[in-house]
Short mmCIF file of C-alpha atoms in Angstrom, two decimals:
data_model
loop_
_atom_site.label_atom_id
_atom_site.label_comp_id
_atom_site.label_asym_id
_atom_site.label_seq_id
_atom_site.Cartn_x
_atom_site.Cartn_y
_atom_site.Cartn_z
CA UNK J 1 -33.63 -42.64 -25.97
CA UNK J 2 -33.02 -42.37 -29.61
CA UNK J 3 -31.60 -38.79 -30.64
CA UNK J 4 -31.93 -37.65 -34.08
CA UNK J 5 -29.55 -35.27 -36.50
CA UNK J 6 -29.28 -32.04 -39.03
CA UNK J 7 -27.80 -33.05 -42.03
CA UNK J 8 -25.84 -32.03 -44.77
CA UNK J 9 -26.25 -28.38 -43.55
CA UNK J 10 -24.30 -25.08 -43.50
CA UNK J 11 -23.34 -25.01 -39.58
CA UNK J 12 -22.27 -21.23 -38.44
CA UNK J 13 -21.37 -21.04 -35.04
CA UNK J 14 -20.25 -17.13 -34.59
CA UNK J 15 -18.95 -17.65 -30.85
CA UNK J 16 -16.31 -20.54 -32.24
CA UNK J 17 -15.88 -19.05 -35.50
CA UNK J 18 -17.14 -22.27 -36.74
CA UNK J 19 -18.85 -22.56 -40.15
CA UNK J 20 -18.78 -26.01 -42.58
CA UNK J 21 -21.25 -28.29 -44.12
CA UNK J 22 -21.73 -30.65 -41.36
CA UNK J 23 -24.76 -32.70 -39.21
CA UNK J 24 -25.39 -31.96 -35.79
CA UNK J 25 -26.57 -34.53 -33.79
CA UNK J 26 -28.96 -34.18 -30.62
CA UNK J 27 -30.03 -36.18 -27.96
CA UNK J 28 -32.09 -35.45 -24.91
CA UNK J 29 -32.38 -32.35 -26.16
CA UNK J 30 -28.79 -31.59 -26.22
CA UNK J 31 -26.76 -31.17 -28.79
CA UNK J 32 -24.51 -34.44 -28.53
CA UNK J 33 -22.09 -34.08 -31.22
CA UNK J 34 -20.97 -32.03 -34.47
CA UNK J 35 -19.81 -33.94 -37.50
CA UNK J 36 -18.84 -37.51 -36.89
CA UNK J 37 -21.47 -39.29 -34.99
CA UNK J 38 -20.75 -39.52 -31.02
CA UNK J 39 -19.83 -43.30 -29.50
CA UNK J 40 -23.25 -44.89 -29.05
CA UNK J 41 -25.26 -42.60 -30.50
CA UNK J 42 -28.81 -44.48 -32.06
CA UNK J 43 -30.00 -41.85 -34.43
CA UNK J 44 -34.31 -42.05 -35.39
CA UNK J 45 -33.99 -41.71 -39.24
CA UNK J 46 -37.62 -40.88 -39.50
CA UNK J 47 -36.52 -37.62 -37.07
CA UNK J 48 -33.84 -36.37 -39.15
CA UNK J 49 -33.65 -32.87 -40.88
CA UNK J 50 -32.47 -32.73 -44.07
CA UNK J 51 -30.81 -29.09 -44.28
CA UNK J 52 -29.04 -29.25 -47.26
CA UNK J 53 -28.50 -25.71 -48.52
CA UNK J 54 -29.55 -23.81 -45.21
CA UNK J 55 -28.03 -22.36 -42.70
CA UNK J 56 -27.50 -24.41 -38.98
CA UNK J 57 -27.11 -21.85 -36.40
CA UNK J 58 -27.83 -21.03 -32.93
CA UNK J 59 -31.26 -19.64 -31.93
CA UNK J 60 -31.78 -16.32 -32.30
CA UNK J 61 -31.90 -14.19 -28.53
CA UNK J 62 -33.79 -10.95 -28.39
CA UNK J 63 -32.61 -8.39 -26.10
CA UNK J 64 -36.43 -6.74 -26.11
CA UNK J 65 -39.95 -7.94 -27.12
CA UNK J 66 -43.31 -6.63 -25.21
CA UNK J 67 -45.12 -9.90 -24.81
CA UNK J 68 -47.84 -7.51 -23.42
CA UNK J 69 -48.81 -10.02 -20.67
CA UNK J 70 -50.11 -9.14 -17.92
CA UNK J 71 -52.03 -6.41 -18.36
CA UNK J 72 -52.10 -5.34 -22.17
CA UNK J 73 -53.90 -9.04 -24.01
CA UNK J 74 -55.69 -6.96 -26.57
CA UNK J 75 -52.35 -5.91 -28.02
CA UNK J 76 -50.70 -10.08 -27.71
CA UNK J 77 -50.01 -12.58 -25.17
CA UNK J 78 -47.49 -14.54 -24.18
CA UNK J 79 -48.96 -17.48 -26.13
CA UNK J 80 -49.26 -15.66 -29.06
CA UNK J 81 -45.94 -13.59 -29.03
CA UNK J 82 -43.96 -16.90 -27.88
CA UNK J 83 -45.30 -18.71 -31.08
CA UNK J 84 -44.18 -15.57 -33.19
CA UNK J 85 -40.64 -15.65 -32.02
CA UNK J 86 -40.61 -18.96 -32.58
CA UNK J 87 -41.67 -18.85 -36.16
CA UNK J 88 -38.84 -15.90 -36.38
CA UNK J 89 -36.06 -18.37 -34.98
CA UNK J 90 -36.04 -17.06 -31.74
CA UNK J 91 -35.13 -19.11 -28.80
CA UNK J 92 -34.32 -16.89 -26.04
CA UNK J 93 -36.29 -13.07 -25.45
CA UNK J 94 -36.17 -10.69 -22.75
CA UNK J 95 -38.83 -8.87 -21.79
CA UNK J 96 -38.64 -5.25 -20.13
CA UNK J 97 -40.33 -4.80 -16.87
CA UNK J 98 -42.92 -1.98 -18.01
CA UNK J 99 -45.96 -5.03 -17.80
CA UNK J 100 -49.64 -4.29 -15.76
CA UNK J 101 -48.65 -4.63 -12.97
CA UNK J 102 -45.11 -3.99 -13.37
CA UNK J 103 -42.38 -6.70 -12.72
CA UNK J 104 -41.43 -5.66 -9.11
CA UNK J 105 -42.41 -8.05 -6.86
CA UNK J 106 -41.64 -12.24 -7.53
CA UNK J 107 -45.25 -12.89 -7.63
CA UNK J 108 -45.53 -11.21 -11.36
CA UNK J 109 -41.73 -12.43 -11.82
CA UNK J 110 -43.11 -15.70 -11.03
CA UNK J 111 -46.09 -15.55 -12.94
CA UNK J 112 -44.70 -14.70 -16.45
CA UNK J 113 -42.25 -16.76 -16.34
CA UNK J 114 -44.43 -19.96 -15.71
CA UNK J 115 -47.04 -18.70 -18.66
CA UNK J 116 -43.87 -19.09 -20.85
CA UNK J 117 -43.04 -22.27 -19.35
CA UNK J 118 -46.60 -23.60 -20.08
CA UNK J 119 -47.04 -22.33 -23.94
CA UNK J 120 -43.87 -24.48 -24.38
CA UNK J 121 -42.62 -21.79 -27.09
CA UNK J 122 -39.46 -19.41 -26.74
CA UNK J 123 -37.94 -19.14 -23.15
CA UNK J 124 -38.43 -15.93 -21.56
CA UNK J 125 -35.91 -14.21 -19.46
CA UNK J 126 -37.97 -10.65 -17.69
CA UNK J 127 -36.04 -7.62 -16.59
CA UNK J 128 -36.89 -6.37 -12.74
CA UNK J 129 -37.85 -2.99 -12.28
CA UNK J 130 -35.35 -0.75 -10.98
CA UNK J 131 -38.33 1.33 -9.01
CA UNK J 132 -41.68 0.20 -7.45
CA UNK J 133 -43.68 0.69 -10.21
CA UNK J 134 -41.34 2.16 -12.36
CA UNK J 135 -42.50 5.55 -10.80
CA UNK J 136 -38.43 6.68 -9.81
CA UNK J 137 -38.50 7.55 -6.25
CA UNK J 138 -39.02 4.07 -4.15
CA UNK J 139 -36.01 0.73 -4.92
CA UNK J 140 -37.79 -2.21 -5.64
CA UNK J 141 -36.31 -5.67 -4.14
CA UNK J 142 -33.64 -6.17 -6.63
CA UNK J 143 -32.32 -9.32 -4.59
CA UNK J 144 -35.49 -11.19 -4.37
CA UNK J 145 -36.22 -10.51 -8.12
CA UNK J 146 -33.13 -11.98 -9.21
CA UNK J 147 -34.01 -15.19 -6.59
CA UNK J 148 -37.22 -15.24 -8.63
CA UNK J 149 -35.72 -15.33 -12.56
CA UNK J 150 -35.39 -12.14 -13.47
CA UNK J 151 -32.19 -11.33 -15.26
CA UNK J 152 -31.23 -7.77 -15.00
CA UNK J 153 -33.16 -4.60 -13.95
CA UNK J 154 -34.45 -1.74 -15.76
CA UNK J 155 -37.09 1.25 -15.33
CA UNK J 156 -37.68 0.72 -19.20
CA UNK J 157 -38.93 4.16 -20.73
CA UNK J 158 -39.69 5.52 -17.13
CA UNK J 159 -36.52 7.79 -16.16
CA UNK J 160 -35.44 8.22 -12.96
CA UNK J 161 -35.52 11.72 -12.38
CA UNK J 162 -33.80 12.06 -9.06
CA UNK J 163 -30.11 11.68 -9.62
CA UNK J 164 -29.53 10.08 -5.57
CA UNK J 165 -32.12 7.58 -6.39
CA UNK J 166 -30.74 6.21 -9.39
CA UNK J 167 -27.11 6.06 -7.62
CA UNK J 168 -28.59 3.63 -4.85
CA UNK J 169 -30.45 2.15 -7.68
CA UNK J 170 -27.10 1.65 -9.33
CA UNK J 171 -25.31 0.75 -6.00
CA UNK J 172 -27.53 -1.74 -5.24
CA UNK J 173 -27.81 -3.41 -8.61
CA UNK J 174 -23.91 -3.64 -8.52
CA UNK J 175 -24.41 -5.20 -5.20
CA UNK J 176 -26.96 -7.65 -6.83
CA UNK J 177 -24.40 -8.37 -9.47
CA UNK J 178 -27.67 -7.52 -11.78
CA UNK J 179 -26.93 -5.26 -14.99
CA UNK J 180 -28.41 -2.11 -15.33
CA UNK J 181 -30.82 -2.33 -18.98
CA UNK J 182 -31.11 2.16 -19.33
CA UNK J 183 -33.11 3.11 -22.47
CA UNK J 184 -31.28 6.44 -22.29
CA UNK J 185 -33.64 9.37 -21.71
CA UNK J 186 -33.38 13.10 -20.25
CA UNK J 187 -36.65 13.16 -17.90
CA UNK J 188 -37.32 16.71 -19.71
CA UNK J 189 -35.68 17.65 -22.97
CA UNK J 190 -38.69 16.72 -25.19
CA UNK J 191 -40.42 14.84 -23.33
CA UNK J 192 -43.39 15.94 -25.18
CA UNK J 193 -42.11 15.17 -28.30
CA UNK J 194 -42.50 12.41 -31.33
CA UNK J 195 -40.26 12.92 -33.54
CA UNK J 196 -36.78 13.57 -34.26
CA UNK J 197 -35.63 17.45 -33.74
CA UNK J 198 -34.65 18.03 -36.95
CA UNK J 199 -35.94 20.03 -40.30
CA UNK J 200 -38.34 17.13 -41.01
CA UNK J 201 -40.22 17.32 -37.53
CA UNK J 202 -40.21 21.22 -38.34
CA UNK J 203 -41.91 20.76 -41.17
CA UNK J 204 -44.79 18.91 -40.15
CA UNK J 205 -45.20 20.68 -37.01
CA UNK J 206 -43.97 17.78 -35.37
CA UNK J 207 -42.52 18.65 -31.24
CA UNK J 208 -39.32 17.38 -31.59
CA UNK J 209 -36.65 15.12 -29.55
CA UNK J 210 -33.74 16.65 -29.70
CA UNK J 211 -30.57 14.54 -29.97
CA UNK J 212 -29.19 15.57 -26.56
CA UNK J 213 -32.24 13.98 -24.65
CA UNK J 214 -30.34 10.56 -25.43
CA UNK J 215 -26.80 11.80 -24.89
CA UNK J 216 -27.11 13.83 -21.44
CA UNK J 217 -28.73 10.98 -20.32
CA UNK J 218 -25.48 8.64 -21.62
CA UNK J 219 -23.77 10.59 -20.37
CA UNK J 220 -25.46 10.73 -16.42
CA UNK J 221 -25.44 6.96 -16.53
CA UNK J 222 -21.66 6.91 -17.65
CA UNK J 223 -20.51 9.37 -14.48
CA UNK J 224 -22.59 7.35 -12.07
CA UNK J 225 -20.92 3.88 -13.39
CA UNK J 226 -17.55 5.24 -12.17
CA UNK J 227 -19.09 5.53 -8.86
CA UNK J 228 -20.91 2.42 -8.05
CA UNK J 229 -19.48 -0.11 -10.10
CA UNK J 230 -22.52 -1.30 -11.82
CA UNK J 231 -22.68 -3.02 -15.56
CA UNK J 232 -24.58 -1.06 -17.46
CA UNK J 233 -26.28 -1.66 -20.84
CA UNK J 234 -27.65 0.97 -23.22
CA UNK J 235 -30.97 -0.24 -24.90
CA UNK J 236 -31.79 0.92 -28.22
CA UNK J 237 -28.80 4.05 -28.80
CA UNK J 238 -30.38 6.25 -31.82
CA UNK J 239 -27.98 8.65 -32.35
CA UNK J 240 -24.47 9.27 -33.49
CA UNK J 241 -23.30 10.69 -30.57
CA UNK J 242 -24.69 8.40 -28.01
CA UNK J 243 -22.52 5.72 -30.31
CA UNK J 244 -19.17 7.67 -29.62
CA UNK J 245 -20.08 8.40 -25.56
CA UNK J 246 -20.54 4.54 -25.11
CA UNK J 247 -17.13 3.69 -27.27
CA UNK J 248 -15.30 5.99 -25.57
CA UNK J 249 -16.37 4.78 -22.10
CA UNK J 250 -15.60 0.91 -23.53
CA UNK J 251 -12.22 2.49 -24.36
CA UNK J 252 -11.64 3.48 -20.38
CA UNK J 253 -12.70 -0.36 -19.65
CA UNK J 254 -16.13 0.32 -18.25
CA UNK J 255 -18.53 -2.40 -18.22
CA UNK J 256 -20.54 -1.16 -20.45
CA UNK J 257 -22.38 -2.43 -23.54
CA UNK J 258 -25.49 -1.50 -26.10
CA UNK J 259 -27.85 -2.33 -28.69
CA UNK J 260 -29.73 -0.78 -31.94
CA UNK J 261 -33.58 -1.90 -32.57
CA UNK J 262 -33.81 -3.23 -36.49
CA UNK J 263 -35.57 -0.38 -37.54
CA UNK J 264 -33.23 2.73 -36.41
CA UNK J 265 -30.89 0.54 -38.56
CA UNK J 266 -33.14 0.86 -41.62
CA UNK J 267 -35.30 4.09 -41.35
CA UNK J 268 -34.88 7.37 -40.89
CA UNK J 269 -37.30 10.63 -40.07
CA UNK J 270 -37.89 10.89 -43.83
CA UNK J 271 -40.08 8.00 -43.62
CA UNK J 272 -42.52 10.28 -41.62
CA UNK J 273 -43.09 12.95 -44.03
CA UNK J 274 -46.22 11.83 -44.86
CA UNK J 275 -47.28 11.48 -41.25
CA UNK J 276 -47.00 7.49 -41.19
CA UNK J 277 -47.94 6.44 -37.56
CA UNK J 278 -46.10 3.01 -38.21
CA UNK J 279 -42.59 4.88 -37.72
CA UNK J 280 -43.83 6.32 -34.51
CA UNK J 281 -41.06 4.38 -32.17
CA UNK J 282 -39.36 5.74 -28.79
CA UNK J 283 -36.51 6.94 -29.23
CA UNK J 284 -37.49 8.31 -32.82
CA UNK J 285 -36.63 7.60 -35.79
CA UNK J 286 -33.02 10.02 -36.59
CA UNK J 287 -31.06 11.12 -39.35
CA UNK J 288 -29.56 9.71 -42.18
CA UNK J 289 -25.93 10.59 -40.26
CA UNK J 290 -27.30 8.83 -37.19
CA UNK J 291 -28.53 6.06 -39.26
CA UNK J 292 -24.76 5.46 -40.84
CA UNK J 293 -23.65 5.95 -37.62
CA UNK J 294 -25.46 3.31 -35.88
CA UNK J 295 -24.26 0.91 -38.70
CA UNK J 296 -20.58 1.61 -38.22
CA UNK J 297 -21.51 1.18 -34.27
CA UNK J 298 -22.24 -2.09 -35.40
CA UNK J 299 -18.99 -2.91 -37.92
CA UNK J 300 -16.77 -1.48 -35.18
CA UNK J 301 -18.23 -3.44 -32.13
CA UNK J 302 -18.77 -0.61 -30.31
CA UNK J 303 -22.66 -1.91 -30.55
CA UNK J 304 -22.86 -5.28 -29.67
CA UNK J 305 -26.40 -6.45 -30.88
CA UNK J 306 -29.56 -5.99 -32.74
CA UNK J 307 -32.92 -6.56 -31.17
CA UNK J 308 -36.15 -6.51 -32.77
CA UNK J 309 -37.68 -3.75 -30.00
CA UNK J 310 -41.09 -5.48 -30.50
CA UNK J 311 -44.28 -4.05 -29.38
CA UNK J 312 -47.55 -5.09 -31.10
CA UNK J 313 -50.34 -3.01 -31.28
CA UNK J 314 -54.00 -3.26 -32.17
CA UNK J 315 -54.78 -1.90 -35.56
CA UNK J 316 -56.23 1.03 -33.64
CA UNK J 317 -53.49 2.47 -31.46
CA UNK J 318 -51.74 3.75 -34.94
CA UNK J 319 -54.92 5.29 -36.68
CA UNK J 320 -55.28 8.60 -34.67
CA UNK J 321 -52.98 11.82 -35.75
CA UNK J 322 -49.36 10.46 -35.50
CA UNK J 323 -48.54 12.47 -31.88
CA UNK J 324 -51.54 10.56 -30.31
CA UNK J 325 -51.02 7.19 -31.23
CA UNK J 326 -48.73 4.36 -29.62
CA UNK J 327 -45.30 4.39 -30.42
CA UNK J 328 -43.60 0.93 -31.20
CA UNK J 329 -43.26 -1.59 -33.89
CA UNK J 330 -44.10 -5.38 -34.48
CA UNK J 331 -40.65 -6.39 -34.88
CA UNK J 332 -39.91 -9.90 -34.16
CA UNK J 333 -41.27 -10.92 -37.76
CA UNK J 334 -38.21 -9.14 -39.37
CA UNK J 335 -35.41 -9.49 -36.96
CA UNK J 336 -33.10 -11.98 -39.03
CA UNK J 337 -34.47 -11.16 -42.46
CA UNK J 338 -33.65 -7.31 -42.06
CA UNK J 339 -30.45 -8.58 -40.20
CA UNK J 340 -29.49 -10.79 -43.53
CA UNK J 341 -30.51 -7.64 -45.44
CA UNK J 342 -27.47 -6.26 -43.94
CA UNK J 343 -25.24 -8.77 -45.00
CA UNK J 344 -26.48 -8.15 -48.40
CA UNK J 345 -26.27 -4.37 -48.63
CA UNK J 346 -22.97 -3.81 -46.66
CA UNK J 347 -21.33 -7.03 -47.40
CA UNK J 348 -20.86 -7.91 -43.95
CA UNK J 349 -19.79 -11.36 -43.16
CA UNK J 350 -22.73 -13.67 -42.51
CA UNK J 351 -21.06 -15.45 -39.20
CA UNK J 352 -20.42 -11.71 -37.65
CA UNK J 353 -24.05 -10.58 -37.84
CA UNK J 354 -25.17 -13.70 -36.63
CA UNK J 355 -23.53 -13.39 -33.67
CA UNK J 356 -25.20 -10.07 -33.29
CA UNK J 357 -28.23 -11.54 -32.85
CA UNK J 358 -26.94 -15.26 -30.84
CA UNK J 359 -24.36 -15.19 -28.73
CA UNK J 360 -23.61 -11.25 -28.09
CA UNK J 361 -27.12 -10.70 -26.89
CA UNK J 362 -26.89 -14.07 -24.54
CA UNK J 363 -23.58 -12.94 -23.59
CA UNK J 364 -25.65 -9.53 -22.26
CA UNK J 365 -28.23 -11.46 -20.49
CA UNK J 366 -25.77 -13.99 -19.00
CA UNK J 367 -27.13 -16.75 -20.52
CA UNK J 368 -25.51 -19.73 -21.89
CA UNK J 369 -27.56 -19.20 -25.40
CA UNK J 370 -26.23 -18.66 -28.58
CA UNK J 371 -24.03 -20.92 -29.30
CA UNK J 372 -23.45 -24.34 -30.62
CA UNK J 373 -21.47 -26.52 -27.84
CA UNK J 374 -22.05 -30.03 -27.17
CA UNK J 375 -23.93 -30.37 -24.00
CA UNK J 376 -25.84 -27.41 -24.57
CA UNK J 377 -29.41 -27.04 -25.05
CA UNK J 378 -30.44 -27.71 -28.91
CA UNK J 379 -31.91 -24.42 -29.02
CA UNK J 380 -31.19 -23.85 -32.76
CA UNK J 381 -32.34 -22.09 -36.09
CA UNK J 382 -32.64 -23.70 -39.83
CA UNK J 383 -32.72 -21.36 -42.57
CA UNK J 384 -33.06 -20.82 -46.46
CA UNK J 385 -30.65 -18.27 -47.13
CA UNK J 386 -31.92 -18.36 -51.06
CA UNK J 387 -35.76 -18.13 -50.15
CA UNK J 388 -36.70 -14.86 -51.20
CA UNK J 389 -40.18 -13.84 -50.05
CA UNK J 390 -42.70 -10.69 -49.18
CA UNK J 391 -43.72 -9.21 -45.87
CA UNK J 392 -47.46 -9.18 -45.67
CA UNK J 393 -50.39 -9.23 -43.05
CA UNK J 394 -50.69 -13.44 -44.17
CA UNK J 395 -47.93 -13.99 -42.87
CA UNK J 396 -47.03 -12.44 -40.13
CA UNK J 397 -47.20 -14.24 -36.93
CA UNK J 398 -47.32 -12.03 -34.25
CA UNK J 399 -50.92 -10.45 -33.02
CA UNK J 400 -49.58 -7.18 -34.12
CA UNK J 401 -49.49 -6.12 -37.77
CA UNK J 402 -48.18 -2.73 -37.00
CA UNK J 403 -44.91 -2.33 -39.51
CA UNK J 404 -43.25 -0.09 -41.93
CA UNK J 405 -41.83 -2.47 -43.50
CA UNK J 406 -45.17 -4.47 -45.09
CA UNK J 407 -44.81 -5.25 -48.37
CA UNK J 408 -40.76 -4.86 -48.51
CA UNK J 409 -38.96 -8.01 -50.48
CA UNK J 410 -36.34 -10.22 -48.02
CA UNK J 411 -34.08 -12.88 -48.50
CA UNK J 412 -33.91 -15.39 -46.01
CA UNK J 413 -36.44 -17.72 -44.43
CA UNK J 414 -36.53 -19.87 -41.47
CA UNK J 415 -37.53 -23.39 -42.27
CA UNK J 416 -37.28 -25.05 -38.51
CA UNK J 417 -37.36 -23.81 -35.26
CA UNK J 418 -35.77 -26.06 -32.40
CA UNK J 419 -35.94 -25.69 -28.56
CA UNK J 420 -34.74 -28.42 -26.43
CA UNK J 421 -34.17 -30.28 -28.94
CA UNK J 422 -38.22 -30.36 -30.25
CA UNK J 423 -39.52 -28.72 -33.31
CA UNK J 424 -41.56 -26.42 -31.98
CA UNK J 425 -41.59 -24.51 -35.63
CA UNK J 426 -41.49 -25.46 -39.35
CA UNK J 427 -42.65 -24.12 -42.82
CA UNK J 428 -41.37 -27.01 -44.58
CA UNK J 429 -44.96 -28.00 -46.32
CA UNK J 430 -46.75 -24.96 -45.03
#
């Protein structure tokens, strides 16, 4: 079978520190060779991708996107959310296990992960629940969720509030050799809150979240590591504290690693002063202090990854008073143009916060993603790192339209989506 080849573009591979003008060349949907042309190798010249000025680089893998399938179709699907990624340059995504019905048992396992397969889109990797139901008290069958796909386990916003339950939890996930996914949450410090605690939430009469709801609850996870053993990652850290717990632990040579969503790395709780229900995300938006803190989390590696944290929502679920509607945002859109936008305003090196979003988050997950390597899947992004463009409702691609950031400016646009080797994504001509 005839492969075909990238040409003439700016290959980054973060993992291998490789980055040159060069062609890759694929076959079978592997990537068969970079540079010269591999012995035997019958390239289809009406195939080839001309990517002169763009950048070559892995796929992008997202540590968390709702796909809202089963159970919430109104809000997406996993046709619809697939295609989105896609579009975004996203190869790999992990889902969290908070579906309806949850993902504790194989059947739903099972069932997800062969929608995926059919739409013939991104390739989906689901978190098991830690609990039956994600309800705290009863384990759920780690063992035979990892037989059936699933990649880690998590109770995703649910916290388990009985301290003995999540050490077997723990225990037996270790056991599993299945890494613990904790957004980090005390079961009661404002657990009827929306907002950061802070002067802002004060102000608008706001009930508030107070910074040591995330960092009592780093810190319970951090004790119980040292215990049972388990690998433990912390999804979506907000505040400046939480940043320093998990470093420090790193620094003791726990297994232990974490993310930041997009947004926490771009907004703070001013941008709900005047109430806007599109910054109402879990954990809230923080401070300005957390917000610089999160960045340097990221410069110093103490955060290994950015993740879009995407959860579509029907236009309706964000028009009631901000505490009553649905927290989340529509992030897949804008996880590598708000990820360039950091290269731009901190000057970051372009090859380093790519591999925030390629190979450290597959290196998470355990999967052999994010990289270049010949013999690997051709699971790779093209894109126009000149193309300067405007977020609006035309064009975004998920179902969900619920962002803050409509209407900002970017630079950076993906022209070509590959999986497998196929183009299953282009705006070449579009």
């Amino acid at each position: 079978m005839a492969g075909f080849s990238i040409t003439g573009g700016r290959v980054i591979d973060p993992a291998t520190g490789l980055d040159a003008i060069a062609d890759v060349h694929i076959q079978d949907g592997k990537i068969a060779a970079i540079g010269e042309l591999p012995e035997g190798f019958t390239a289809d010249a009406e195939m080839s991708i001309d990517a002169t000025g763009q950048v070559v680089c892995p796929g992008l893998v997202d540590l968390s996107v709702r796909l809202r399938e089963p159970g919430a179709e109104h809000k997406g699907t996993i046709v619809s959310e697939t295609r989105a990624a896609a579009s975004a340059g996203i190869t790999s995504l992990c889902c969290p296990p908070d579906t309806d019905p949850a993902i504790d048992t194989p059947a739903v396992a099972e069932l997800l992960q062969q929608r995926a397969t059919n739409a013939g889109m991104t390739k989906v990797y689901p978190l098991a629940a830690l609990t039956v139901g994600l309800k705290g008290q009863h384990l759920a069958e780690m063992g035979d969720l990892k037989e059936a796909g699933c990649i880690g386990v998590s109770n995703a916003m649910m916290p388990v509030e009985n301290t003995e339950v999540l050490r077997h939890a723990m225990e037996y996930a270790a056991n599993c050799d299945l890494t613990l996914f904790v957004q980090p949450q005390e079961p009661f410090l404002g657990r009827k809150g929306c907002a950061h605690e802070g002067a802002v939430s004060t102000r608008l009469g706001l009930a508030g979240i107070p910074e040591a709801a995330e960092t009592i609850a780093v810190s319970r996870i951090i004790f119980l590591m040292e215990i049972t053993g388990v690998k433990v990652h912390f999804c979506r850290l907000s505040t400046a504290r939480a940043v320093d717990m998990v470093q420090e632990a790193q620094a003791r040579s726990l297994p232990v690693s974490a993310d930041v969503s997009t947004h926490h790395l771009f907004l703070t709780d001013m941008d709900i002063l005047d109430y806007d229900a599109q910054c109402h995300v879990m954990p809230p938006l923080r401070s300005q202090r957390d917000k610089d803190a999160l960045r340097q989390g990221l410069a110093s590696e103490a955060i290994h990854a950015i993740c879009s944290d995407h959860q579509p929502h029907e236009p309706d679920a964000k028009l009631s008073p901000f505490a009553m509607t649905d927290q989340g945002i529509s992030g897949i859109d804008t996880l590598l143009p708000l990820t360039l936008r950091l290269v731009e305003e901190k000057g970051w090196d372009l090859s380093k916060a790519l591999g925030m979003v390629t190979y450290k988050p597959a290196d998470i997950l355990g999967l052999p993603a994010g990289r270049l390597r010949v013999g690997d899947d051709a699971d790779i992004c093209i894109f126009d790192p000149a193309s300067h463009w405007q977020l609006t409702e035309n064009n975004i691609r998920s179902v969900g339209l619920n962002t803050p950031f409509l209407n900002w400016d970017f630079t950076g646009r993906v022209s070509y989506t590959l999986i497998n080797g196929k183009v299953v994504h282009t705006s070449i001509n579009n």
